[in-house]
mmCIF file of C-alpha atoms in Angstrom:
data_model
loop_
_atom_site.group_PDB
_atom_site.id
_atom_site.type_symbol
_atom_site.label_atom_id
_atom_site.label_comp_id
_atom_site.label_asym_id
_atom_site.label_seq_id
_atom_site.Cartn_x
_atom_site.Cartn_y
_atom_site.Cartn_z
ATOM 1 C CA MET U 1 5.385 23.940 -14.743
ATOM 2 C CA VAL U 2 6.583 20.367 -15.182
ATOM 3 C CA ASP U 3 3.095 19.016 -14.469
ATOM 4 C CA ASP U 4 1.680 21.346 -17.112
ATOM 5 C CA ALA U 5 4.272 20.166 -19.625
ATOM 6 C CA VAL U 6 3.290 16.559 -18.922
ATOM 7 C CA HIS U 7 -0.387 17.362 -19.464
ATOM 8 C CA VAL U 8 0.323 19.176 -22.725
ATOM 9 C CA SER U 9 2.494 16.292 -23.861
ATOM 10 C CA MET U 10 -0.234 13.762 -23.087
ATOM 11 C CA LEU U 11 -2.878 15.849 -24.840
ATOM 12 C CA SER U 12 -0.763 16.230 -27.971
ATOM 13 C CA ARG U 13 0.177 12.553 -28.069
ATOM 14 C CA TYR U 14 -3.071 10.822 -27.146
ATOM 15 C CA HIS U 15 -5.595 13.371 -28.428
ATOM 16 C CA PRO U 16 -4.018 14.855 -31.569
ATOM 17 C CA ARG U 17 -7.297 16.089 -33.086
ATOM 18 C CA GLU U 18 -8.193 18.028 -29.955
ATOM 19 C CA TRP U 19 -4.637 19.361 -29.739
ATOM 20 C CA ALA U 20 -4.683 20.532 -33.354
ATOM 21 C CA ALA U 21 -8.059 22.180 -32.803
ATOM 22 C CA ALA U 22 -6.780 23.937 -29.674
ATOM 23 C CA LEU U 23 -3.861 25.381 -31.679
ATOM 24 C CA ASN U 24 -6.051 26.685 -34.510
ATOM 25 C CA ILE U 25 -5.530 30.456 -34.259
ATOM 26 C CA ASP U 26 -8.610 31.196 -36.368
ATOM 27 C CA GLU U 27 -11.074 29.187 -34.284
ATOM 28 C CA ALA U 28 -9.741 28.446 -30.795
ATOM 29 C CA PRO U 29 -10.037 31.323 -28.319
ATOM 30 C CA ALA U 30 -7.016 30.179 -26.284
ATOM 31 C CA ALA U 31 -4.755 29.300 -29.237
ATOM 32 C CA HIS U 32 -2.620 32.425 -28.894
ATOM 33 C CA ARG U 33 -2.058 31.630 -25.199
ATOM 34 C CA LEU U 34 -1.036 28.067 -26.017
ATOM 35 C CA GLU U 35 1.306 29.309 -28.718
ATOM 36 C CA TYR U 36 2.901 31.745 -26.275
ATOM 37 C CA CYS U 37 3.332 28.970 -23.681
ATOM 38 C CA LEU U 38 4.958 26.681 -26.237
ATOM 39 C CA ASP U 39 7.346 29.452 -27.310
ATOM 40 C CA LEU U 40 8.184 30.116 -23.676
ATOM 41 C CA ALA U 41 8.773 26.407 -23.042
ATOM 42 C CA LEU U 42 11.316 26.329 -25.884
ATOM 43 C CA ASP U 43 13.310 28.947 -23.991
ATOM 44 C CA VAL U 44 12.834 27.677 -20.430
ATOM 45 C CA ILE U 45 12.927 23.863 -20.540
ATOM 46 C CA PRO U 46 16.504 23.518 -21.863
ATOM 47 C CA HIS U 47 17.682 25.689 -18.956
ATOM 48 C CA LEU U 48 15.749 23.551 -16.467
ATOM 49 C CA VAL U 49 17.297 20.386 -17.908
ATOM 50 C CA MET U 50 20.815 21.840 -17.688
ATOM 51 C CA GLU U 51 20.117 22.978 -14.151
ATOM 52 C CA ALA U 52 18.977 19.482 -13.188
ATOM 53 C CA LEU U 53 22.006 17.850 -14.811
ATOM 54 C CA ASP U 54 24.594 20.284 -13.439
ATOM 55 C CA GLY U 55 22.991 20.911 -10.075
ATOM 56 C CA THR U 56 23.695 24.629 -10.437
ATOM 57 C CA PRO U 57 21.303 27.409 -11.394
ATOM 58 C CA THR U 58 21.407 28.457 -15.031
ATOM 59 C CA LEU U 59 20.677 32.043 -15.969
ATOM 60 C CA PHE U 60 18.197 32.759 -18.732
ATOM 61 C CA THR U 61 19.634 34.434 -21.808
ATOM 62 C CA LYS U 62 16.711 36.816 -22.124
ATOM 63 C CA PRO U 63 14.120 38.129 -19.664
ATOM 64 C CA LEU U 64 10.761 36.406 -19.502
ATOM 65 C CA ALA U 65 7.799 38.561 -20.491
ATOM 66 C CA PHE U 66 4.390 37.589 -19.180
#
């Protein structure tokens, strides 16, 4: 998951036109999937950071739905 986050970050930073086009719900076939992944990342990444800082597992506040 971390590798994917790095790739998304690089795409959004270094190729902003392509990133914006990929997020266009009306035209990009995978836009809804990207939007879901970004929403999921907002829930998951803070927990992963806390886990890395504390060294103890952190429970998610809500179940993940795939």
